[in-house]
Short mmCIF file of C-alpha atoms in Angstrom, two decimals:
data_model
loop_
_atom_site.label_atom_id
_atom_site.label_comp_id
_atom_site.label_asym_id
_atom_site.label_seq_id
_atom_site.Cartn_x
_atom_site.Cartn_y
_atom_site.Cartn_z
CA UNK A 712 0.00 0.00 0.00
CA UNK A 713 2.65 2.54 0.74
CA UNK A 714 4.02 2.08 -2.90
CA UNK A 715 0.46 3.56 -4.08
CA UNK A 716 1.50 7.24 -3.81
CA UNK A 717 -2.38 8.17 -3.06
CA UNK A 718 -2.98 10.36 -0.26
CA UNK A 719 -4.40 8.65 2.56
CA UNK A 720 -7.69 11.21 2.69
CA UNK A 721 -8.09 9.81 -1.04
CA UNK A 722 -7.60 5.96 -0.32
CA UNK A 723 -10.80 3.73 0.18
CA UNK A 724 -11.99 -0.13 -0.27
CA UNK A 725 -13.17 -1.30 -3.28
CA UNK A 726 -14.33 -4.63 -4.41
CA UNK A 727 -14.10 -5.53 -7.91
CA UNK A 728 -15.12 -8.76 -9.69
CA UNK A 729 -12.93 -10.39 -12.29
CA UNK A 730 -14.81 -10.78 -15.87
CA UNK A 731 -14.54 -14.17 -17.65
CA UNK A 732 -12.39 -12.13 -20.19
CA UNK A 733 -9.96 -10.50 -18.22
CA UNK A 734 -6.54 -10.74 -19.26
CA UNK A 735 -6.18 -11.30 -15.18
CA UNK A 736 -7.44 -14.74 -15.15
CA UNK A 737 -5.35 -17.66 -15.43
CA UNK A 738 -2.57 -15.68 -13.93
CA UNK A 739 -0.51 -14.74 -10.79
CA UNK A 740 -1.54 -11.41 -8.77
CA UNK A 741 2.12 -11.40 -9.10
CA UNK A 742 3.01 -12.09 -12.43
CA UNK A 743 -0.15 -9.95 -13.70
CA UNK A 744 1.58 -6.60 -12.10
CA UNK A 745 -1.89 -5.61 -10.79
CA UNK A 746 -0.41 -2.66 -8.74
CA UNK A 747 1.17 -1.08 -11.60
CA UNK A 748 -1.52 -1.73 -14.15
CA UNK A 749 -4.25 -0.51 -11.98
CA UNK A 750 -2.78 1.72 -9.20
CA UNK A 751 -4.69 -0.61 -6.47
CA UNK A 752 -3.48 -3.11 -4.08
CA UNK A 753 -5.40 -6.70 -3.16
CA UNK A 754 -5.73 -6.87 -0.02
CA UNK A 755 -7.97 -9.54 -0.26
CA UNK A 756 -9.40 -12.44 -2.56
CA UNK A 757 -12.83 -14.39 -2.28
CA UNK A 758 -13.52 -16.82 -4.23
CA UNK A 759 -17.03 -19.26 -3.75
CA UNK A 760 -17.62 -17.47 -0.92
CA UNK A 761 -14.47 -18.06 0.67
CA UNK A 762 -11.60 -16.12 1.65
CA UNK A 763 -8.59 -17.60 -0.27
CA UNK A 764 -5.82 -17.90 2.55
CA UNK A 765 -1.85 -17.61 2.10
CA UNK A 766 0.41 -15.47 -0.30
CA UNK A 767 -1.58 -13.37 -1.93
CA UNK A 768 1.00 -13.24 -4.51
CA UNK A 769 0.84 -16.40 -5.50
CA UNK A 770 -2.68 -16.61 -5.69
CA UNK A 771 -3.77 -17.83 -9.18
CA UNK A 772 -6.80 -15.30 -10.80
CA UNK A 773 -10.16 -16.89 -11.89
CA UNK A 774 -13.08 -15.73 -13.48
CA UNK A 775 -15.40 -14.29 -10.58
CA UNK A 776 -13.23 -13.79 -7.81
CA UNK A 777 -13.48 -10.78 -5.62
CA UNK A 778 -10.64 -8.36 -5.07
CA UNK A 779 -10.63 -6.51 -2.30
CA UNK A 780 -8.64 -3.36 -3.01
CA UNK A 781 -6.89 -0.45 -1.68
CA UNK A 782 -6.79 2.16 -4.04
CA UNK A 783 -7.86 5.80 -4.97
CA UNK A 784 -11.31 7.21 -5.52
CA UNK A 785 -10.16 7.34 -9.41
CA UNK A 786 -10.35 3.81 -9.83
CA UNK A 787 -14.16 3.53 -9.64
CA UNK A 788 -14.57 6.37 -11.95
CA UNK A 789 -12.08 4.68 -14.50
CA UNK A 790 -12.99 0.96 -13.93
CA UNK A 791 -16.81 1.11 -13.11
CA UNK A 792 -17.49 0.55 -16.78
CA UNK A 793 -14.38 -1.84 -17.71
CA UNK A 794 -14.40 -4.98 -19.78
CA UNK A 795 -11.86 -6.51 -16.73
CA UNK A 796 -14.64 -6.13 -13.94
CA UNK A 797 -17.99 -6.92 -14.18
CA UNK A 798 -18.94 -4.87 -10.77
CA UNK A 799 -17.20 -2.49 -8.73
CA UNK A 800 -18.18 -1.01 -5.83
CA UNK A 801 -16.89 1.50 -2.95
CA UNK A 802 -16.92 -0.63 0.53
CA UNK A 803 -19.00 2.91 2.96
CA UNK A 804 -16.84 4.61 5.19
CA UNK A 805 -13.48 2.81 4.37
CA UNK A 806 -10.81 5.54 4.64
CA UNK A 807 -7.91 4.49 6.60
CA UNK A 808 -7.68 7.04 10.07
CA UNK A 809 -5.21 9.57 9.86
CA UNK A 810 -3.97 9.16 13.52
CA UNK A 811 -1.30 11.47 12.70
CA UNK A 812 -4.20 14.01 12.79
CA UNK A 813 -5.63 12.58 16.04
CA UNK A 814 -4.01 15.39 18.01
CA UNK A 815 -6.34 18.20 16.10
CA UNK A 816 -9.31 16.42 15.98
CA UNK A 817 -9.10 16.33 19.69
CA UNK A 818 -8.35 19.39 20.28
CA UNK A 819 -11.74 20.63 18.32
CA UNK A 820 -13.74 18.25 20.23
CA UNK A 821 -12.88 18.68 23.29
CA UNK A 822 -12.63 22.86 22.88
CA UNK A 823 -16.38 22.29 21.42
CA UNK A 824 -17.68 21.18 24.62
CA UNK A 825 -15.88 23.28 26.88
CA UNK A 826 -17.06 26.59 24.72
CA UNK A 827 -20.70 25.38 25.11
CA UNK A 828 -20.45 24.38 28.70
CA UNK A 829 -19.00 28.09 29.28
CA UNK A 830 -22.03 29.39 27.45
CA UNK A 831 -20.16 31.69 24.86
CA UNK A 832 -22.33 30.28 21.99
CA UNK A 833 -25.01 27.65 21.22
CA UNK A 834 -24.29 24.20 20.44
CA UNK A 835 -24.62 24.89 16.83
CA UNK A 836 -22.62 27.38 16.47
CA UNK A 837 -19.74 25.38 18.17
CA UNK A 838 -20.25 22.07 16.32
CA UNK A 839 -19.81 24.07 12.80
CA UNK A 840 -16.74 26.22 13.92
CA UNK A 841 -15.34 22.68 14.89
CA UNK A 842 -16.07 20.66 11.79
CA UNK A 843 -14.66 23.96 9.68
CA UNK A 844 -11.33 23.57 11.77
CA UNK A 845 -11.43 20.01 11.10
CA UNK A 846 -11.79 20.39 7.01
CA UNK A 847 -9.33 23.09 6.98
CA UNK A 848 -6.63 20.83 9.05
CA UNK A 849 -6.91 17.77 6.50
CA UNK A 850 -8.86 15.82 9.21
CA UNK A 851 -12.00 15.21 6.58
CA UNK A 852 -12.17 16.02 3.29
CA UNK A 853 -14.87 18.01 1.84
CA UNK A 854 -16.60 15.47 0.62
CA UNK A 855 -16.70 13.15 3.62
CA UNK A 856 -18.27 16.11 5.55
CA UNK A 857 -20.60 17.12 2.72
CA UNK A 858 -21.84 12.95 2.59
CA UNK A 859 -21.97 12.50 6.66
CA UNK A 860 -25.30 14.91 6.16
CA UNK A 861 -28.23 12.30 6.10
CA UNK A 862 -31.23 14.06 4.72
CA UNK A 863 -33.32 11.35 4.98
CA UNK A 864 -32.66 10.85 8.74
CA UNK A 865 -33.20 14.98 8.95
CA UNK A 866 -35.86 15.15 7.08
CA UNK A 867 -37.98 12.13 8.91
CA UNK A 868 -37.51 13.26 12.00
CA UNK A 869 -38.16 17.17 10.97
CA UNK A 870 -41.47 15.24 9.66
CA UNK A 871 -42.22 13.41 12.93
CA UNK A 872 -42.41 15.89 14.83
CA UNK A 873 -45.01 17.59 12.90
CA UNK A 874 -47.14 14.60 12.89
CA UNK A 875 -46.65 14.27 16.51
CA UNK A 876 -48.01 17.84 16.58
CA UNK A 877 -51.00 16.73 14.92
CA UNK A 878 -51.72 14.01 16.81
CA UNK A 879 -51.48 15.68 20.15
CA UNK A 880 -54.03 18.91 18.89
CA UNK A 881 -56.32 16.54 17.12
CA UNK A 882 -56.76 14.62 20.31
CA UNK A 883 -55.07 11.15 19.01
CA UNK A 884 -52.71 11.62 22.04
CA UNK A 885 -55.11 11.87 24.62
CA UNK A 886 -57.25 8.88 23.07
CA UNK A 887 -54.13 6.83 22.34
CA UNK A 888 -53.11 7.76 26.20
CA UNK A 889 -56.65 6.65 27.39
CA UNK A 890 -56.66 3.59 25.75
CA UNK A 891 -53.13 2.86 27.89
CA UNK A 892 -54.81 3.34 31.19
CA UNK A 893 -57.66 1.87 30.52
CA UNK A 894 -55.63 -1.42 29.94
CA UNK A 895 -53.39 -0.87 32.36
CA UNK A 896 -55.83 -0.57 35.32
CA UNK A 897 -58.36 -3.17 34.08
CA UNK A 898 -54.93 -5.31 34.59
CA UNK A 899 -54.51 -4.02 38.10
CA UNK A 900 -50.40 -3.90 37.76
CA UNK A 901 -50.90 0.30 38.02
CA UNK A 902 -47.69 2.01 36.91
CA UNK A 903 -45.78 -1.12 35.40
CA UNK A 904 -49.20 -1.99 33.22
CA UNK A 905 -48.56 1.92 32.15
CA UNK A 906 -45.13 1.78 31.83
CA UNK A 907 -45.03 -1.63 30.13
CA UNK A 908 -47.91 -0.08 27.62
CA UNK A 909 -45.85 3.42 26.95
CA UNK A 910 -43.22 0.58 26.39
CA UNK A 911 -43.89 -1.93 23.83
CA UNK A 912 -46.23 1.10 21.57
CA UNK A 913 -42.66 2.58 21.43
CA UNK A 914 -41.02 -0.18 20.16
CA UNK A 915 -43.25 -1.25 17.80
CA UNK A 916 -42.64 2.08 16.35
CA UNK A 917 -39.06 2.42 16.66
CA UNK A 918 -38.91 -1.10 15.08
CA UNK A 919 -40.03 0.13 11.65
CA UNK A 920 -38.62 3.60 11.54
CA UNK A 921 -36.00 5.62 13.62
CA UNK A 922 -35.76 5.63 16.69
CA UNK A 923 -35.92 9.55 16.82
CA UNK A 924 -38.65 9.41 15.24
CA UNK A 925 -40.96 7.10 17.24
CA UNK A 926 -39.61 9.03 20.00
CA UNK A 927 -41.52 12.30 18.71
CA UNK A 928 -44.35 10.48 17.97
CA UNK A 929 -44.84 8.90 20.94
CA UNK A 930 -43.74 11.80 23.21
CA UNK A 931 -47.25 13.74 23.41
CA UNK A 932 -48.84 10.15 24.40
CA UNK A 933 -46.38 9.43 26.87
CA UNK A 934 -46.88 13.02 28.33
CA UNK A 935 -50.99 12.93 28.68
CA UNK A 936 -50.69 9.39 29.92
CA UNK A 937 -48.34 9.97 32.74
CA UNK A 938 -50.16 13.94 33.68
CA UNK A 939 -53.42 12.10 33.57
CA UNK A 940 -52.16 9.42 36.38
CA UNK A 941 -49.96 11.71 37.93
CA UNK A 942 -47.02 9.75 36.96
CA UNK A 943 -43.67 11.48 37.64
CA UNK A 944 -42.90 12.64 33.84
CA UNK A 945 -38.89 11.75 34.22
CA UNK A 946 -39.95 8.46 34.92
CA UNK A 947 -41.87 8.34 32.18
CA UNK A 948 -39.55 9.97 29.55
CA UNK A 949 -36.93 7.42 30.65
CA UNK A 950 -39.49 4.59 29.63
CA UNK A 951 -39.61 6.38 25.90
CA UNK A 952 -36.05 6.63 26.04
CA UNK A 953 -35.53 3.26 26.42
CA UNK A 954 -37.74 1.74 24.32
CA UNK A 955 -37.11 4.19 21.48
CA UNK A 956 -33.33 3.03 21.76
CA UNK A 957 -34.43 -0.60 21.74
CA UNK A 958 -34.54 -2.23 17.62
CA UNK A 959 -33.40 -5.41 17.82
CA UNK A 960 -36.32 -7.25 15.77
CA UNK A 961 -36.06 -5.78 12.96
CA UNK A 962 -33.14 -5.36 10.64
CA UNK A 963 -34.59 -1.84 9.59
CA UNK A 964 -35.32 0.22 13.52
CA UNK A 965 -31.79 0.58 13.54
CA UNK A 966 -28.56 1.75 11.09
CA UNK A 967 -26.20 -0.62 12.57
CA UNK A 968 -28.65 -3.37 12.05
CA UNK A 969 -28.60 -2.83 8.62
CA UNK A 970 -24.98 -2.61 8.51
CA UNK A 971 -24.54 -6.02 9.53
CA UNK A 972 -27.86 -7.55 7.92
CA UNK A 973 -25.84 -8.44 4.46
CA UNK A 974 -22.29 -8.71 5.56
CA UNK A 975 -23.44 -11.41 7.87
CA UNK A 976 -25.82 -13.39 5.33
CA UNK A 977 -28.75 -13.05 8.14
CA UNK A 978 -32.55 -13.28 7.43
CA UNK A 979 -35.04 -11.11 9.22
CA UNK A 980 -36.09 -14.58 10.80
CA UNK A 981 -32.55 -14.06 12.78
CA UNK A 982 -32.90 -10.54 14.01
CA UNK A 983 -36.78 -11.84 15.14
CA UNK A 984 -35.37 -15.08 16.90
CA UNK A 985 -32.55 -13.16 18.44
CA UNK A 986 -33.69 -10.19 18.77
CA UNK A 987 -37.39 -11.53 20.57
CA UNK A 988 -35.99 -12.48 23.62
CA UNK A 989 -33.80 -9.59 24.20
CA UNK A 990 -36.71 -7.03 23.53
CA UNK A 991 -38.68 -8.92 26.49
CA UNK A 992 -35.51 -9.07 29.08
CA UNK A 993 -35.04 -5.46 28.13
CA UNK A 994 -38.77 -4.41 28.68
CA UNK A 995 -38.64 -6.17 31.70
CA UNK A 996 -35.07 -4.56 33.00
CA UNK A 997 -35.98 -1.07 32.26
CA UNK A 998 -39.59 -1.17 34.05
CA UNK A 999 -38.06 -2.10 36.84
CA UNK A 1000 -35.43 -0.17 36.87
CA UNK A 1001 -37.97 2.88 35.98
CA UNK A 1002 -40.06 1.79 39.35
CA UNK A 1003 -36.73 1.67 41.25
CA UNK A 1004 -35.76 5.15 40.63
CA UNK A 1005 -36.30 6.14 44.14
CA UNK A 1006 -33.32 3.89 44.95
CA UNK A 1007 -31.56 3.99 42.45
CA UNK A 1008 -28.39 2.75 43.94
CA UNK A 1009 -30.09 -0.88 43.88
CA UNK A 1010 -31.01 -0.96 40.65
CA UNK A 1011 -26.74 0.40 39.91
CA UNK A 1012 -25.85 -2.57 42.47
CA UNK A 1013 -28.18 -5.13 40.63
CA UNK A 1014 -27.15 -4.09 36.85
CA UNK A 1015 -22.94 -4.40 38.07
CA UNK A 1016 -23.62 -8.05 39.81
CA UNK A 1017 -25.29 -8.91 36.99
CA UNK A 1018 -22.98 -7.42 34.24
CA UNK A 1019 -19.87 -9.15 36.56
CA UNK A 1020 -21.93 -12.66 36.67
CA UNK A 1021 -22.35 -12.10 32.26
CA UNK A 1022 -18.94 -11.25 31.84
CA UNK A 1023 -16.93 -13.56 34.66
CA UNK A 1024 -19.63 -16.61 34.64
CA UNK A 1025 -18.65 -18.09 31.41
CA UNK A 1026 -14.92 -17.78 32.00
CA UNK A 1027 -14.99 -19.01 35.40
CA UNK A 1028 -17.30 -22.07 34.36
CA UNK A 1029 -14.55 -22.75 31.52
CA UNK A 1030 -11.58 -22.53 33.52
CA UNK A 1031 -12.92 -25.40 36.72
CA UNK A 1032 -13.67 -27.16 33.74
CA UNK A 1033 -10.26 -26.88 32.04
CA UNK A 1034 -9.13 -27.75 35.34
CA UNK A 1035 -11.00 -30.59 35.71
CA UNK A 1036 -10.02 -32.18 32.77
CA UNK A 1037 -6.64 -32.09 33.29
CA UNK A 1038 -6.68 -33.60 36.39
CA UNK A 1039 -8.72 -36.15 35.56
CA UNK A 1040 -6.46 -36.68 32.32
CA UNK A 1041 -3.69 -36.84 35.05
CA UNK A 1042 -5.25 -39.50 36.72
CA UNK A 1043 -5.90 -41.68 34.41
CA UNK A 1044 -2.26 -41.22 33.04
CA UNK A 1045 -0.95 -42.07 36.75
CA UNK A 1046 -4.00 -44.52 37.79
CA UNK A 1047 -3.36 -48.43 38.30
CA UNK A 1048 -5.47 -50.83 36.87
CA UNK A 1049 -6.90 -51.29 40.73
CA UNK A 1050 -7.47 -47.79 42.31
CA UNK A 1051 -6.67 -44.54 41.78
CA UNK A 1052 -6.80 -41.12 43.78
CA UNK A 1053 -8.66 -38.05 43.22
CA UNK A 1054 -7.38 -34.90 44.66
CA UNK A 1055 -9.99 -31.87 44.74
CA UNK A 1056 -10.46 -28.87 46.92
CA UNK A 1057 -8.25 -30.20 49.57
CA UNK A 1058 -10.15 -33.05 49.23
CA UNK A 1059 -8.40 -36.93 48.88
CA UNK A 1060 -10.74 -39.33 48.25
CA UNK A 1061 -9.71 -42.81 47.48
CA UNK A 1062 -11.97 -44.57 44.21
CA UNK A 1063 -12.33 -48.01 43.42
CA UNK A 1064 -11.71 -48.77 39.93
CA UNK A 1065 -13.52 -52.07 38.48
CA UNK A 1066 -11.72 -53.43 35.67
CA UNK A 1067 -14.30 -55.59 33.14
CA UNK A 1068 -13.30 -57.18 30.33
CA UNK A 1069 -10.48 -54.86 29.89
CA UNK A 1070 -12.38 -51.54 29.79
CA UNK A 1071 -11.58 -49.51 33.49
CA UNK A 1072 -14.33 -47.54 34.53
CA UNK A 1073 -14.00 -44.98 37.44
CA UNK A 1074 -16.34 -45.09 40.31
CA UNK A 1075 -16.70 -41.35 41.74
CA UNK A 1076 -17.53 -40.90 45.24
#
């Protein structure tokens, strides 16, 4: 890669498929001078859905592989249409970091906040005087900043919370918001029925569109609900908060679901099967933990024994086990055909061993 002589802001990852009639097939990456023919580097080769291992050098071309590449943005504009690829395309968001510019995009951030904080200017103000610092310094190019603008994302959520507007003066908020306590006390489970409600309407939402945006929508219903039961409204907003933030059904509530959806060959089946589960532990968790605020260092206590037990339990479980099984493989290296001894915890115990027919099998008292 360093022989490429492309500036790093320009580099990216492409993949390009090889054409039946390349002159690339039937030849060596190296032999075929790829670098110097096309300016790129492979990085990479798949081939049948496999990643081809060893020297990528010696790697012999065929007809539908996939190069991964290293190269400059000019190679999609000059290759997109070539006879030697039948598709390229950019890989999103693959610039190498410049760490060597680490020091001034640090510097922005961190002067952003403390500028706001102060109160010298609005947020907004801030935020563009550091991305302008950061464009002029070579930390993003123009056109990195000019693409990280999603319109879309703006413009629902601009849109939501017009429509949440409506629904609120038209009275959909306070029927919607009726309908939850009516449930919730024909249940008798009071505030958890209503939280639980508020809860799973907000998912459901945030599950087909973003999770800003069922946020809006859902915010005037939230509001009426808890002002009409005199339910504290922080409480409340953390429910929407949480459920808003919660789109693991669906492979469309959330970007990064999407991100992974193709890459990892999953089917929404997956995300539901998954995901199922781990919306009804979360619902569950965040109730409780809403109904808990009062003391809230429980609920902190609870969440870090049970994050230790998550992260520890496994590993613990696997070591005694490791353990085990070499000390049992010791024994049986060391044991007699008659008895053997079994040392554990501080613990000797002598165990008959019945031989049968030449197969030993241990008795474990």
């Amino acid at each position: 890669v360093s022989k490429l002589g492309t500036a790093k802001l320009d580099r990216r990852l492409v993949q390009a498929v090889i054409a039946p009639g390349c002159h690339l097939v039937g030849s060596t990456v190296r032999d075929s001078h790829f670098r110097s023919t096309y300016n790129a580097v492979i990085v990479g080769i798949h081939r049948n859905g496999s990643h081809l291992l060893g020297k990528i050098g010696d790697v012999v071309l065929s007809a539908g592989d996939v190069l991964l590449l290293d190269c400059g943005s000019n190679f999609i504009k000059l290759y997109r249409k070539s006879r030697d690829f039948l598709l390229v395309y950019e890989l999103e968001d693959s610039t190498p970091p410049r760490k060597e510019k680490l020091g001034i995009a640090l510097a922005c951030a961190v002067s952003m906040i403390i500028i706001y904080i102060s109160g010298v200017a609005d947020l907004i103000t801030v935020a563009a005087l550091a991305a302008s610092v950061m464009i002029c310094c070579g930390c993003i190019s123009v056109q990195t900043a000019r693409e990280s603008i999603k319109w879309d994302v703006y413009v629902t959520i601009a849109c939501s919370f017009g429509f949440s507007k409506a629904i609120e003066q038209t009275g959909v908020a306070d029927t919607l918001a009726g309908w939850f306590v009516d449930a919730s006390l024909a249940s008798g489970t009071g505030e958890a029925g209503i939280f639980t409600g508020i809860y799973i309407a907000t998912v459901l939402l945030s599950n087909v569109m973003a999770n800003n945006a069922a946020a809006a929508l859902m915010f005037p219903v939230a509001a009426s609900t808890a002002e009409s039961q005199g339910i504290n409204l922080s409480s409340m907003f953390y429910i929407l908060m949480l459920a808003a933030s919660a789109s693991f059904v669906s492979p469309f509530g959330y970007q990064t679901n999407l991100m992974v959806w193709n890459p990892g060959n999953y089917q929404f089946s997956d995300f539901v099967r998954f995901g199922g589960p781990m919306q009804i532990w979360q619902m569950a968790i965040s109730v409780i933990a809403v109904l808990l605020l009062d003391v809230w260092y429980v609920v902190w206590i609870a969440a870090l024994a049970a994050g230790c037990a998550a992260i520890l339990g496994p590993t613990t479980f696997h070591a005694v086990r490791d353990w085990w099984r070499k000390k049992w493989q010791s024994i049986d290296d060391n044991s007699s055909p008659e008895s053997t001894a079994m040392m554990g915890d501080g613990l000797l115990t002598e165990v008959n061993v019945l031989a049968k027919d030449g197969v030993t099998s241990h008795a474990i008292l």
